[in-house]
Amino acid sequence: MNLIPKETLNLNEDLDYEISAIRPEDVKIDDTGSIEGKITSIQFLGSEIMYYVDIGNFSVKVKGGKYEDAYKEGDSVKLVFDLNNMNFYKSGKRVLPVSVPE
């Protein structure tokens, strides 16, 4: 789970929160993304790859696809966060309900 402080990355301007939480599979490396980062580490997990992407002073875990589609350490990438699968917390309590896909 990625637990991201609001001061590191504010993903919801309209919400009063302290921490956002998102699973690595809900963060994608995609050229259309608006959040830029650099791959600092790669962990091979058999059929999947876990990327650790530095977005300033914070590292985000991103679950990738197959080995042959792999990026390399040092690659600059753009990230897209699935906000429908993200939770926001303040003082340890969720401030936005989880969106359930239909």
Short mmCIF file of C-alpha atoms in Angstrom, two decimals, residues 2-88:
data_model
loop_
_atom_site.label_atom_id
_atom_site.label_comp_id
_atom_site.label_asym_id
_atom_site.label_seq_id
_atom_site.Cartn_x
_atom_site.Cartn_y
_atom_site.Cartn_z
CA ASN A 2 1.22 3.49 -0.84
CA LEU A 3 0.53 5.94 2.00
CA ILE A 4 1.22 9.37 0.56
CA PRO A 5 1.27 12.53 2.70
CA LYS A 6 -0.79 15.39 1.24
CA GLU A 7 2.21 17.73 1.35
CA THR A 8 4.07 15.30 -0.95
CA LEU A 9 1.29 14.91 -3.50
CA ASN A 10 -2.10 16.62 -3.29
CA LEU A 11 -4.42 14.41 -5.34
CA ASN A 12 -7.71 15.95 -4.20
CA GLU A 13 -7.75 19.75 -3.91
CA ASP A 14 -11.36 19.79 -2.65
CA LEU A 15 -10.83 17.46 0.30
CA ASP A 16 -9.38 18.16 3.75
CA TYR A 17 -7.10 15.16 4.36
CA GLU A 18 -3.61 14.30 5.62
CA ILE A 19 -2.77 10.96 3.94
CA SER A 20 -3.92 9.29 0.74
CA ALA A 21 -3.74 5.52 0.32
CA ILE A 22 -3.59 3.59 -2.94
CA ARG A 23 -2.52 0.07 -3.88
CA PRO A 24 0.41 -0.39 -6.28
CA GLU A 25 -1.89 -2.02 -8.88
CA ASP A 26 -3.97 1.19 -8.99
CA VAL A 27 -0.99 3.30 -10.09
CA LYS A 28 0.04 2.99 -13.73
CA ILE A 29 3.06 4.09 -15.72
CA ASP A 30 1.52 5.95 -18.65
CA ASP A 31 2.73 8.74 -20.94
CA THR A 32 -0.57 10.58 -20.38
CA GLY A 33 0.15 10.92 -16.65
CA SER A 34 0.69 14.29 -15.02
CA ILE A 35 2.93 13.10 -12.16
CA GLU A 36 6.56 12.72 -13.16
CA GLY A 37 9.03 10.46 -11.45
CA LYS A 38 12.14 8.35 -11.84
CA ILE A 39 12.43 4.59 -11.32
CA THR A 40 14.88 4.04 -8.49
CA SER A 41 14.46 0.32 -7.92
CA ILE A 42 12.87 -2.72 -9.54
CA GLN A 43 11.71 -5.93 -7.87
CA PHE A 44 10.89 -8.94 -10.06
CA LEU A 45 7.98 -10.94 -8.64
CA GLY A 46 7.75 -13.80 -11.15
CA SER A 47 4.92 -12.84 -13.48
CA GLU A 48 4.89 -9.20 -12.34
CA ILE A 49 7.30 -6.39 -11.63
CA MET A 50 7.22 -3.90 -8.75
CA TYR A 51 8.67 -0.50 -9.61
CA TYR A 52 9.72 2.01 -6.97
CA VAL A 53 9.27 5.46 -8.46
CA ASP A 54 10.71 8.57 -6.80
CA ILE A 55 8.29 11.51 -7.11
CA GLY A 56 10.43 14.07 -5.34
CA ASN A 57 10.99 13.22 -1.70
CA PHE A 58 8.75 10.14 -1.74
CA SER A 59 8.84 6.68 -3.34
CA VAL A 60 5.67 5.20 -4.84
CA LYS A 61 5.24 1.47 -5.49
CA VAL A 62 3.81 0.68 -8.95
CA LYS A 63 2.88 -2.82 -10.03
CA GLY A 64 3.97 -3.43 -13.61
CA GLY A 65 3.31 -6.07 -16.23
CA LYS A 66 5.45 -8.68 -17.90
CA TYR A 67 9.23 -8.82 -17.79
CA GLU A 68 9.66 -8.10 -21.51
CA ASP A 69 7.75 -4.82 -21.08
CA ALA A 70 10.05 -3.74 -18.25
CA TYR A 71 11.42 -0.29 -17.69
CA LYS A 72 14.93 0.16 -16.33
CA GLU A 73 16.29 1.80 -13.19
CA GLY A 74 16.88 5.47 -13.89
CA ASP A 75 14.06 5.73 -16.47
CA SER A 76 11.89 8.84 -16.20
CA VAL A 77 8.19 7.96 -16.24
CA LYS A 78 4.77 9.55 -15.82
CA LEU A 79 2.21 8.12 -13.41
CA VAL A 80 -1.58 7.91 -13.43
CA PHE A 81 -3.42 7.27 -10.15
CA ASP A 82 -6.86 5.62 -10.20
CA LEU A 83 -8.64 8.07 -7.91
CA ASN A 84 -11.72 5.81 -7.74
CA ASN A 85 -9.63 3.28 -5.81
CA MET A 86 -7.92 5.78 -3.53
CA ASN A 87 -8.80 6.47 0.10
CA PHE A 88 -8.15 9.68 2.00
#
